[in-house]
Short mmCIF file of C-alpha atoms in Angstrom, two decimals:
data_model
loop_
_atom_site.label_atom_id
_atom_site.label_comp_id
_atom_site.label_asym_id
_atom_site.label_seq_id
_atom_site.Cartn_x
_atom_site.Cartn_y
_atom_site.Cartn_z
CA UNK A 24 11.38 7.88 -17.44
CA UNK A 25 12.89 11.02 -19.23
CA UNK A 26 14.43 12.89 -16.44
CA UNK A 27 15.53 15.88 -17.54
CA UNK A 28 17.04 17.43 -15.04
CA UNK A 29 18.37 16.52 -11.23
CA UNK A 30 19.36 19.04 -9.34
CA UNK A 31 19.77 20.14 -5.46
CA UNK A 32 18.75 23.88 -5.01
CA UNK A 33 18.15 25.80 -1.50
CA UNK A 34 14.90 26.80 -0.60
CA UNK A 35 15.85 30.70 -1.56
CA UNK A 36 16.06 29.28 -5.07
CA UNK A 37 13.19 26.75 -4.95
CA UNK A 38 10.74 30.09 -3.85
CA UNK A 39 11.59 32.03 -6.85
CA UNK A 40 11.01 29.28 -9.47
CA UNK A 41 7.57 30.20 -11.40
CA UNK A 42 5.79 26.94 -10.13
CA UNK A 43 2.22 26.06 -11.80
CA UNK A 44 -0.25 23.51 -9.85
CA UNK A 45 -1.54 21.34 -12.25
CA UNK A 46 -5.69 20.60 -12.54
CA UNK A 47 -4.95 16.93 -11.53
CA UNK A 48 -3.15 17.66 -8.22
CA UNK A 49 -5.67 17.53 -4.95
CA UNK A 50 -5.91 20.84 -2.89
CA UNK A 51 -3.71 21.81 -0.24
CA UNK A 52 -4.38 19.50 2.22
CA UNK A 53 -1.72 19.81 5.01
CA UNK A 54 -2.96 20.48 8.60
CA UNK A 55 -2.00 21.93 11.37
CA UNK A 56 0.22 19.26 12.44
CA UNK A 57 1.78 18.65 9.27
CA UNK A 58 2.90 22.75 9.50
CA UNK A 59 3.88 22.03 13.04
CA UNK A 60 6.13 19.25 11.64
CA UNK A 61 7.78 20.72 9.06
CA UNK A 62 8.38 24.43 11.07
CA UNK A 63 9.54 22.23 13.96
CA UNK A 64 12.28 20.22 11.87
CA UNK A 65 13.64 23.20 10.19
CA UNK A 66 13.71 24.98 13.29
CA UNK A 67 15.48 22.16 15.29
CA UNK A 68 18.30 22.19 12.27
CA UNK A 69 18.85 25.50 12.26
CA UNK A 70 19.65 25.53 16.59
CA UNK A 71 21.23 22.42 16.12
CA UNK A 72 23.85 24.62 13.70
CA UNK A 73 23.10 21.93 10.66
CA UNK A 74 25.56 22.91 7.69
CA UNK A 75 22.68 21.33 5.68
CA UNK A 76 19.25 20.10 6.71
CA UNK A 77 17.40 18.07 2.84
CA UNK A 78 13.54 18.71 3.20
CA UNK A 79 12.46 16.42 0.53
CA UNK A 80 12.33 16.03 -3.15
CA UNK A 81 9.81 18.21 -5.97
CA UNK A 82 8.95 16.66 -9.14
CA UNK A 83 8.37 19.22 -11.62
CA UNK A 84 6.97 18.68 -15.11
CA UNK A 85 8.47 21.23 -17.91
CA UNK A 86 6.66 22.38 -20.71
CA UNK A 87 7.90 22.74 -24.08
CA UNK A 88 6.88 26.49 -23.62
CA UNK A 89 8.97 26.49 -20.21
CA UNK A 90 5.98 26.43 -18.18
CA UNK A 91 6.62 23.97 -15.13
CA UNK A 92 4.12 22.47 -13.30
CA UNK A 93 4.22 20.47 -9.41
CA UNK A 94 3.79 16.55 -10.23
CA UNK A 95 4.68 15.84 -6.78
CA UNK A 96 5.75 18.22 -3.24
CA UNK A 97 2.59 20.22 -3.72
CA UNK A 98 1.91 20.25 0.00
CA UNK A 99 5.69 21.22 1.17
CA UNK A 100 5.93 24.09 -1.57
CA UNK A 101 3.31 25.71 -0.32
CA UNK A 102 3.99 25.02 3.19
CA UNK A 103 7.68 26.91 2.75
CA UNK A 104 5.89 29.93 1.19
CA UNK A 105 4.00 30.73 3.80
CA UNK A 106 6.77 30.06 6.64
CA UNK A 107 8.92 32.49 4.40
CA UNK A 108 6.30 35.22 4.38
CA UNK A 109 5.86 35.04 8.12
CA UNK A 110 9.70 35.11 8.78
CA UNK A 111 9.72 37.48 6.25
CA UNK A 112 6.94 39.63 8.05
CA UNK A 113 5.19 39.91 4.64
CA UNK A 114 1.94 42.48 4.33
CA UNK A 115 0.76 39.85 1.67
CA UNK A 116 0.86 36.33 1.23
CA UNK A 117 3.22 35.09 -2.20
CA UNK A 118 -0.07 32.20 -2.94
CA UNK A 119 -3.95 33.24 -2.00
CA UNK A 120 -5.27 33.16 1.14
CA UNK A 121 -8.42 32.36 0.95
CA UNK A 122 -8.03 28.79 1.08
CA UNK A 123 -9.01 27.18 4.73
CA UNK A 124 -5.81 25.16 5.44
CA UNK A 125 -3.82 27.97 3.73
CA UNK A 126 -5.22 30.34 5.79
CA UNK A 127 -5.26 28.00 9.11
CA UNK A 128 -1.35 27.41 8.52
CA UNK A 129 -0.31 30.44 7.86
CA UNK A 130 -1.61 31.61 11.24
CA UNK A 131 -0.32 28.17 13.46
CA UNK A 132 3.32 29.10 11.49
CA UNK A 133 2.44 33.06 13.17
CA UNK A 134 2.22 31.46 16.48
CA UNK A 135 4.60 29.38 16.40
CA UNK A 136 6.76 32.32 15.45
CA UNK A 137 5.62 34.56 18.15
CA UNK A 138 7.66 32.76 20.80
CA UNK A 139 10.80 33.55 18.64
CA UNK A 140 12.85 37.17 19.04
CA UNK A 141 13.38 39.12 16.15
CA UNK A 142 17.14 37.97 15.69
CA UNK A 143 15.86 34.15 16.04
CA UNK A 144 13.60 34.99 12.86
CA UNK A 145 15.56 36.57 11.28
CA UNK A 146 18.19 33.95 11.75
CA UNK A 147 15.94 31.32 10.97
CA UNK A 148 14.94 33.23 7.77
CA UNK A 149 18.76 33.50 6.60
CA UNK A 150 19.01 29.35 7.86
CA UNK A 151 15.77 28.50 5.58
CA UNK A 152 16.81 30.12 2.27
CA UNK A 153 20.36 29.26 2.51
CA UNK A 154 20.96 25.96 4.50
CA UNK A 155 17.59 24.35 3.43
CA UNK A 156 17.18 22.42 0.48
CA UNK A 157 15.31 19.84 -1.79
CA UNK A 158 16.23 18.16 -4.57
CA UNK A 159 14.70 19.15 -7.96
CA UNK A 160 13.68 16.20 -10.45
CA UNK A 161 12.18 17.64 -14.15
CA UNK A 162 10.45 15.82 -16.13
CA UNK A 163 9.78 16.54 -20.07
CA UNK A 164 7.62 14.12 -20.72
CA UNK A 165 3.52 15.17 -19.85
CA UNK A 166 2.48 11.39 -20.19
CA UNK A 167 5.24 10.03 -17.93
CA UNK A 168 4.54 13.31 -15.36
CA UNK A 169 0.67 11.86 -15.09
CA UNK A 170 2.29 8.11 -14.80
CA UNK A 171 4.44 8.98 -12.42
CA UNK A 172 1.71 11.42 -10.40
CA UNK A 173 -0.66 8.41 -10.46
CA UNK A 174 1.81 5.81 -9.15
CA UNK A 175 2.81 8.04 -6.39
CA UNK A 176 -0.60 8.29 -4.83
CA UNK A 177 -1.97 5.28 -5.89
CA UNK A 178 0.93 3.10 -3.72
CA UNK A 179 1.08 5.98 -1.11
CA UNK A 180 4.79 5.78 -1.58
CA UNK A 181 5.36 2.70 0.76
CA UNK A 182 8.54 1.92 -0.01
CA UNK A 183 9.88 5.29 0.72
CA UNK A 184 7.48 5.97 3.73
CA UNK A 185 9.30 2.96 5.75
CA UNK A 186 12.71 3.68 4.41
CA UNK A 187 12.18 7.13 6.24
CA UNK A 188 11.18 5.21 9.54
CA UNK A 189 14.26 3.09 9.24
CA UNK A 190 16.19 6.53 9.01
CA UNK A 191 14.68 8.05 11.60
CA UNK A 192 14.66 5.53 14.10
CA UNK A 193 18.53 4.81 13.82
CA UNK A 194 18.93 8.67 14.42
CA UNK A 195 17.02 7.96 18.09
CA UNK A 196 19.52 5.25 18.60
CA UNK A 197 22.07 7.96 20.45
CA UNK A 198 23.17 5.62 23.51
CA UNK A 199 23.42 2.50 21.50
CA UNK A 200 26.99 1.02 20.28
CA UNK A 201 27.53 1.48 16.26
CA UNK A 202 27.87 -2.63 16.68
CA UNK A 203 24.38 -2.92 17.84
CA UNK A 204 22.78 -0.45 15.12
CA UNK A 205 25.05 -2.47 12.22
CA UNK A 206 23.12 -5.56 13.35
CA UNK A 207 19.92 -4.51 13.35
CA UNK A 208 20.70 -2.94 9.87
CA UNK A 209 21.60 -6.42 8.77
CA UNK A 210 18.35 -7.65 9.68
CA UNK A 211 15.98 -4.89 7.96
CA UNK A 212 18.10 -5.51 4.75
CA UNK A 213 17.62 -8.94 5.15
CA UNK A 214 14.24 -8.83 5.14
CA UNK A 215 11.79 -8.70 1.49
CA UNK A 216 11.46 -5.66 0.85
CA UNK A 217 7.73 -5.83 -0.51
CA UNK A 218 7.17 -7.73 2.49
CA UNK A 219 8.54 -5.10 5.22
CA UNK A 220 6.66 -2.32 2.62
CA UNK A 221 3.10 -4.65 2.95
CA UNK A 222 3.76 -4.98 6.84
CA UNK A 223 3.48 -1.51 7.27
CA UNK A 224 0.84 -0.39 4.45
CA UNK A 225 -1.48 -3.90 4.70
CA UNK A 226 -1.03 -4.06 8.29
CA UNK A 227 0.07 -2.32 11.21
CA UNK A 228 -1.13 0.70 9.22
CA UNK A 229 -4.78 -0.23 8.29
CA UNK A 230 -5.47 -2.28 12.21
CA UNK A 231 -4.04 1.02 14.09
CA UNK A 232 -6.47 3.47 11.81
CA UNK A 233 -9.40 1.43 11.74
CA UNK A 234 -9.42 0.23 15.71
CA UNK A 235 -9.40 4.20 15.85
CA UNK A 236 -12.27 4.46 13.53
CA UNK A 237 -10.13 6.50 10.86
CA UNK A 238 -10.49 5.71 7.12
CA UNK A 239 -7.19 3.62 6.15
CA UNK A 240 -7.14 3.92 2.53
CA UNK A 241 -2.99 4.98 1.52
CA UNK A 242 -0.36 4.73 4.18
CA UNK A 243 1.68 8.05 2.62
CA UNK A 244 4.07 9.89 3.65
CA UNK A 245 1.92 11.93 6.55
CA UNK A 246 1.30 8.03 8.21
CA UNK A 247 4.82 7.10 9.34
CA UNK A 248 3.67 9.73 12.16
CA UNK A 249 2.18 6.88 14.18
CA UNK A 250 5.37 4.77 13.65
CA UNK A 251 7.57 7.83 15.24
CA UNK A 252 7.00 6.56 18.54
CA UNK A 253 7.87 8.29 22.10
CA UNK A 254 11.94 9.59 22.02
CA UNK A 255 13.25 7.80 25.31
CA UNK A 256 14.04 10.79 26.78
CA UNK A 257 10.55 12.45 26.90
CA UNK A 258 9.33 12.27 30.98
CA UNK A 259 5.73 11.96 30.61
CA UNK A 260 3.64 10.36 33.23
CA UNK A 261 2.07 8.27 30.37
CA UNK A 262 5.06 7.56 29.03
CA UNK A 263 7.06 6.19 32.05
CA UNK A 264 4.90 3.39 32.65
CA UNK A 265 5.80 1.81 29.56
CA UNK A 266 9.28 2.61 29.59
CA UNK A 267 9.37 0.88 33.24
CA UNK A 268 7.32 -2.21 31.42
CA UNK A 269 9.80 -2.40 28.52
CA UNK A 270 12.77 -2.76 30.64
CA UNK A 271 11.16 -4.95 33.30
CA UNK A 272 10.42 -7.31 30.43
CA UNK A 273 13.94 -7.33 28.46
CA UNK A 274 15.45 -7.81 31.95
CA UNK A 275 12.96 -10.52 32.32
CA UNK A 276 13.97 -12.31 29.37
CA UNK A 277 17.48 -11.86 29.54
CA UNK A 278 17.91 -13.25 33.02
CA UNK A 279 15.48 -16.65 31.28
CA UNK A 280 12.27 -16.26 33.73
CA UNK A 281 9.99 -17.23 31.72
CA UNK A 282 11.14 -20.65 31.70
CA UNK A 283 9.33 -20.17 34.99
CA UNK A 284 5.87 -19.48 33.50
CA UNK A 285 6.40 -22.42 30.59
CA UNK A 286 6.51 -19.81 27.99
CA UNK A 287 9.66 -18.73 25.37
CA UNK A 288 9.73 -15.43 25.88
CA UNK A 289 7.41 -12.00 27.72
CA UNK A 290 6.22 -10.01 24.49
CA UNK A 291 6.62 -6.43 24.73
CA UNK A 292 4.86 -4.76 21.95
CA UNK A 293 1.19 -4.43 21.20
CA UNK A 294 -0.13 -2.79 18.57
CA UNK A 295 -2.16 -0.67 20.73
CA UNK A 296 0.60 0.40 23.20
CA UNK A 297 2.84 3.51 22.39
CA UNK A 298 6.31 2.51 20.90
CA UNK A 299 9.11 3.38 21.90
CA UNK A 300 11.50 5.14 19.32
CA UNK A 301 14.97 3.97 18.28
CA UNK A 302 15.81 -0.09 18.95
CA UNK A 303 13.16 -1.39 19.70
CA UNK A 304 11.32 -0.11 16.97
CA UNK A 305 13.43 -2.52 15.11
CA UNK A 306 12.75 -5.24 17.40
CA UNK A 307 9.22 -4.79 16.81
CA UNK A 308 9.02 -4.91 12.92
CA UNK A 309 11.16 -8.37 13.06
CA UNK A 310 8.40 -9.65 15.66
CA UNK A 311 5.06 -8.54 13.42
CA UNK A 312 7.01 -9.97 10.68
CA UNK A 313 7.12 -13.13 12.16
CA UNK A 314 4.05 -12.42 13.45
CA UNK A 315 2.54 -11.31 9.77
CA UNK A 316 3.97 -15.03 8.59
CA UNK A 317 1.87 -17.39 11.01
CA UNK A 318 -1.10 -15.24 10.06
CA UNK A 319 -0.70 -15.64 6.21
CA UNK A 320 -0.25 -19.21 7.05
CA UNK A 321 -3.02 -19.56 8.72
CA UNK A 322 -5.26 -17.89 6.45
CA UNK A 323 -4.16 -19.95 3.61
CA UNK A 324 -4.65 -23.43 5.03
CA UNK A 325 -8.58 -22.42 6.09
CA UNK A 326 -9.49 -20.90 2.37
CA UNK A 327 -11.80 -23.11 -0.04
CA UNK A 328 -9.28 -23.47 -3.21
CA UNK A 329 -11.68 -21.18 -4.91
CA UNK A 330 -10.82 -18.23 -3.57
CA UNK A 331 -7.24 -19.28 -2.90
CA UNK A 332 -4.84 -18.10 -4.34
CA UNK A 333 -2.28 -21.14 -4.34
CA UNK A 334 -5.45 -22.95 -6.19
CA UNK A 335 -6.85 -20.63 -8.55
CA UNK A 336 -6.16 -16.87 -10.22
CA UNK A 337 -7.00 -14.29 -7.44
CA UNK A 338 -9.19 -11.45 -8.50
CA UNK A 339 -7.90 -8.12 -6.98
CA UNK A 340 -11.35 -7.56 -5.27
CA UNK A 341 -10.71 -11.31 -3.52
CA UNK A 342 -7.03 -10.44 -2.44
CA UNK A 343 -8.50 -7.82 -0.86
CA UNK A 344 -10.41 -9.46 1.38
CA UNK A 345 -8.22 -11.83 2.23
CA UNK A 346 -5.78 -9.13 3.72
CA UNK A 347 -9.18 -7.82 5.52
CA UNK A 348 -9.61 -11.19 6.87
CA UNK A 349 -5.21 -11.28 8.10
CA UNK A 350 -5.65 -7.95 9.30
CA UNK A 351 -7.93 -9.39 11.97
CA UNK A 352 -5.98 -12.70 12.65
CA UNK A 353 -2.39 -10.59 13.35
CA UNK A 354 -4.59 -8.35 15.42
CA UNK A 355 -6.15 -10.70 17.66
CA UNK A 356 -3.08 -13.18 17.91
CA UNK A 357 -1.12 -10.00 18.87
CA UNK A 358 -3.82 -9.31 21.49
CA UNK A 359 -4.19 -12.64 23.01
CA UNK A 360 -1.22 -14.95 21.73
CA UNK A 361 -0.24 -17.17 18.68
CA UNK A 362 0.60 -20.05 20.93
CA UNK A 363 -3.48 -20.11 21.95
CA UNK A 364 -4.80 -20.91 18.60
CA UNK A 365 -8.62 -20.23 18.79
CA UNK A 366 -10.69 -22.03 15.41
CA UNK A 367 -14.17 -20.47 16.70
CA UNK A 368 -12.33 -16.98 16.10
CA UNK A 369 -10.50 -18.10 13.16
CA UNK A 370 -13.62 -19.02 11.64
CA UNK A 371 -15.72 -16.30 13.01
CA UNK A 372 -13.23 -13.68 11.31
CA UNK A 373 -13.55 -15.84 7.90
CA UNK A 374 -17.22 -15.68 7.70
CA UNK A 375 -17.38 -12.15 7.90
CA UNK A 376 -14.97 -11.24 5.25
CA UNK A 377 -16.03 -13.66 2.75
CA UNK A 378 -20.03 -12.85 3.22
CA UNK A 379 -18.84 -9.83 1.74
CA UNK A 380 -16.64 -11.17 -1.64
CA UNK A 381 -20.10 -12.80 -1.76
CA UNK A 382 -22.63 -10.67 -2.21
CA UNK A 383 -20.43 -8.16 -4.46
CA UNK A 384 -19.67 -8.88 -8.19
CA UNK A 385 -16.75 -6.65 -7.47
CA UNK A 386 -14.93 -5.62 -4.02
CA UNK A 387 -12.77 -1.76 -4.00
CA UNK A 388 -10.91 -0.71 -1.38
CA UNK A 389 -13.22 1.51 -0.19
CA UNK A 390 -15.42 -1.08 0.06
CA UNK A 391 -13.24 -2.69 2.25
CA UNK A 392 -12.65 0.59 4.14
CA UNK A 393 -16.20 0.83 4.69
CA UNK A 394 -16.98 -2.29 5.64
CA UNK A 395 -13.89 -2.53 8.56
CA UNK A 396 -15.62 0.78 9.73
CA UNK A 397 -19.19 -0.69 10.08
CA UNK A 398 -20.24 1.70 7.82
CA UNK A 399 -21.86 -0.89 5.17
CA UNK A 400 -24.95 -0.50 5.17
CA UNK A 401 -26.16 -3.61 4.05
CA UNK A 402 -24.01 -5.81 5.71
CA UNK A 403 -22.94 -6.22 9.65
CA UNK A 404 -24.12 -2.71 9.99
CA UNK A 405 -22.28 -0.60 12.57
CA UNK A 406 -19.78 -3.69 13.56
CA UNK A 407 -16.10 -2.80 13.46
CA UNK A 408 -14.26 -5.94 14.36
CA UNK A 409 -11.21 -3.73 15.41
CA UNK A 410 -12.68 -2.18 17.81
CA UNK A 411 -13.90 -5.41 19.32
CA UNK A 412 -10.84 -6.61 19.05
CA UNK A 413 -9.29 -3.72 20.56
CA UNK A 414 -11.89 -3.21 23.88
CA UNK A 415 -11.87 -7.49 24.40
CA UNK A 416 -10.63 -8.58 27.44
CA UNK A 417 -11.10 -12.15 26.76
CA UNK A 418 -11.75 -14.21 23.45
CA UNK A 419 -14.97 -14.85 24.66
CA UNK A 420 -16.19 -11.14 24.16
CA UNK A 421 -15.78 -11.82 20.23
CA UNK A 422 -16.87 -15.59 20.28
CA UNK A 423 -20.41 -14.60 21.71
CA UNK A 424 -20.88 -11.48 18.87
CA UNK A 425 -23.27 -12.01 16.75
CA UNK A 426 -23.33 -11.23 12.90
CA UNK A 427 -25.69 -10.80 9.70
CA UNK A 428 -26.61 -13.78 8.50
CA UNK A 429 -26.93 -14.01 4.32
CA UNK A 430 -28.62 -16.26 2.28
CA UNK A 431 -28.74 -17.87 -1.43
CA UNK A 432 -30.71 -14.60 -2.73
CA UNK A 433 -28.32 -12.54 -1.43
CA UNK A 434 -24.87 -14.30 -3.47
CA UNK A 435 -24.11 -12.40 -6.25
CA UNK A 436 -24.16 -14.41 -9.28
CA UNK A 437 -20.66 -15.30 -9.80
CA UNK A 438 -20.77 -16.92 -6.13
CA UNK A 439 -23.95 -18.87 -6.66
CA UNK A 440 -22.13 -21.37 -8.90
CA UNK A 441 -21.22 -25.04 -7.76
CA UNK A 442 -17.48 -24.02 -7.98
CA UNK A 443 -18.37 -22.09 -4.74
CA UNK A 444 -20.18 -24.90 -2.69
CA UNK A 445 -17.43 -25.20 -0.11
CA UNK A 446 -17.09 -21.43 0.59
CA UNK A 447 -21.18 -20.92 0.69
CA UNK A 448 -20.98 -23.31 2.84
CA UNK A 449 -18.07 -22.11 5.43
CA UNK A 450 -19.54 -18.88 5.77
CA UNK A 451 -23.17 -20.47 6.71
CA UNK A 452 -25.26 -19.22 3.42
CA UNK A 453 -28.48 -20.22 4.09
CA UNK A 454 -29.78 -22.35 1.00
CA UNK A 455 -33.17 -22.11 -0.67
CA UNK A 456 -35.48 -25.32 -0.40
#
């Protein structure tokens, strides 16, 4: 990539640069409680006396004629132009206001000024512009600025999304020994990356959203939110509880009880249950990892070698519903427990992921994100396995659903062939005469 230019500037700079938004970039999008993140942050540097707080990087793409135009840290450059013209006390906003979110920020950053005296804004002001910066990448190249916009949002920076987590999870550590933190360091690195990146995007991300009925398409930036967790020292009623479980159970299994109840260990996270932030965040990525592992195994050892893809060429749309189908497995296994294997789930999970690969010539993402939702309308209408999942109390609430049944007219052609006996035949196609 032709990098032109790599810089650090200050915000004060970063404000006065004549910054373009290019036709490809989506709208401001940011929300009230991305505004209420950002403000928050900045503010919490400045009181903490931080001789330098980094809010992110900007990708900019420079024209020949000097013109320079936002590839990527749309969202945040607009976001620090209206804090500044609320510290500043501005009679008129520096970008339009006519925009919704624009407009919906820019009075959340009022309020969340109005608790602050004059000398704390203007303070804060002076802190912003002088103490807060981002780095600057340029690029010259207008082909390589689309590449590189494309990539971005296409793979919802993963990679960087649970590098941040990592970071900000060791920063909760406070009361734990540097020893302990180097060894769970040791452990993340040890790890594949792609494989800690996929736990996070293919999994934990996708089963939290949909069980919640949300649309899971990219895990971004904005989702390492629900990986945050609780800080230990919030006092919340709903909080407490599961502080008082988590150290009931590590005090359990550190004192070997559950040799009493025949089992290796009490398991402390759920996917559903609100995590708590710094160490045992890192407890709980190695144990979905192992977790994620049994799953995959699992998964592979029931498919027809068809749609395998240790026995044949996987198609993209196929992968993707075989990561629909571990999605459920890792969901209900955390729920109710690998070491009670259940086949009549197993099998009930398979036959509603691959009824869709076959009656679609081609599978999308969204199609997957609209069939997890119930929202296909065609198919299992209005049945969100997630939420099943999520609401069961026993295995037996999700053995006794009951699904669409398809049949030979409804296989797309592709599926209809003899190649595809076995798997017709798993998921209970019903044959013609």
């Amino acid at each position: 990539m032709s990098i032109s230019k790599k810089e650090i500037i200050n915000v004060e700079k970063l404000l006065k640069l004549n910054l373009s938004i290019p036709d490809y970039q989506r709208p401001y999008k940011w929300t009230v409680r991305n505004i209420n993140q950002l403000f928050n942050d900045i503010l919490e540097a400045y009181r903490n006396n931080l001789s330098e707080y980094r809010i992110g990087t900007i990708v900019i793409h420079k024209h020949k004629d000097k013109r320079r135009d936002i590839v990527d840290g749309q969202q945040r450059t607009i976001s620090l132009h209206l804090i500044n013209d609320v510290l500043q006390n501005s009679p008129g906003l520096s970008i339009p206001k006519n925009k919704s979110n624009i407009s919906k920020n820019y009075n959340e950053i009022k309020r969340l000024c109005s608790s602050l005296t004059s000398e704390d804004k203007r303070r804060l002001y002076d802190y912003m512009k002088e103490k807060c910066d981002v780095i600057i990448i340029e690029i010259d190249n207008e082909m390589e600025a689309f590449q590189f916009f494309d990539s971005q949002n296409a793979r919802g920076k993963a990679l960087e999304a649970h590098d941040l987590l990592k970071a900000y999870h060791l920063r909760e550590m406070t009361a734990d020994s540097e020893e302990t933190k180097l060894k769970l360091i040791e452990k993340w690195e040890a790890q594949i990356t792609s494989e800690l990146a996929n736990l996070f995007t293919g999994y934990l991300y996708k089963i939290k959203t949909w069980s919640n009925q949300g649309n899971a398409h990219y895990f971004n930036r904005d989702g390492i939110e629900m990986f945050k967790g609780v800080p230990l020292d919030q006092q919340f009623n709903f909080i407490q509880y599961h502080k008082a479980a988590y150290l009931f159970i590590e005090q359990f299994n550190r004192e070997n009880h559950q040799e009493l109840l025949g089992i290796d260990a009490l398991i402390p996270f759920q996917i559903d249950q609100p995590l708590l932030a710094g160490r045992r965040f890192f407890e709980m990525t190695n144990y979905y990892m192992n977790l994620k592992k049994e799953v995959e195994k699992i998964a592979l050892e029931m498919l027809p070698d068809s749609v395998s893809p240790n026995h044949s060429h996987e198609q993209v749309g196929t992968r993707y519903i075989r990561e629909l189908f571990q999605c459920l497995l890792l969901y209900f296994y955390d729920r109710f427990g690998i070491n009670n294997k259940n086949p009549n789930i197993e099998r009930l999970f398979f036959k509603y992921c691959y009824q869709l690969r076959c009656i679609n010539q081609a599978v999308y993402e969204k199609s997957i994100n609209k069939y997890a939702l119930g929202r296909n309308e065609y198919l299992n209408h209005k049945l969100n396995l997630f939420t099943v999942i999520r609401d069961a109390i026993s295995p037996r609430d999700i053995e006794m659903l009951e699904m669409d049944d398809i049949t030979f007219e409804d296989i797309a052609t592709k599926y209809q062939k003899k190649s595809f006996d076995k798997l017709r035949q798993e998921i209970g196609v019903i044959e013609g005469d």
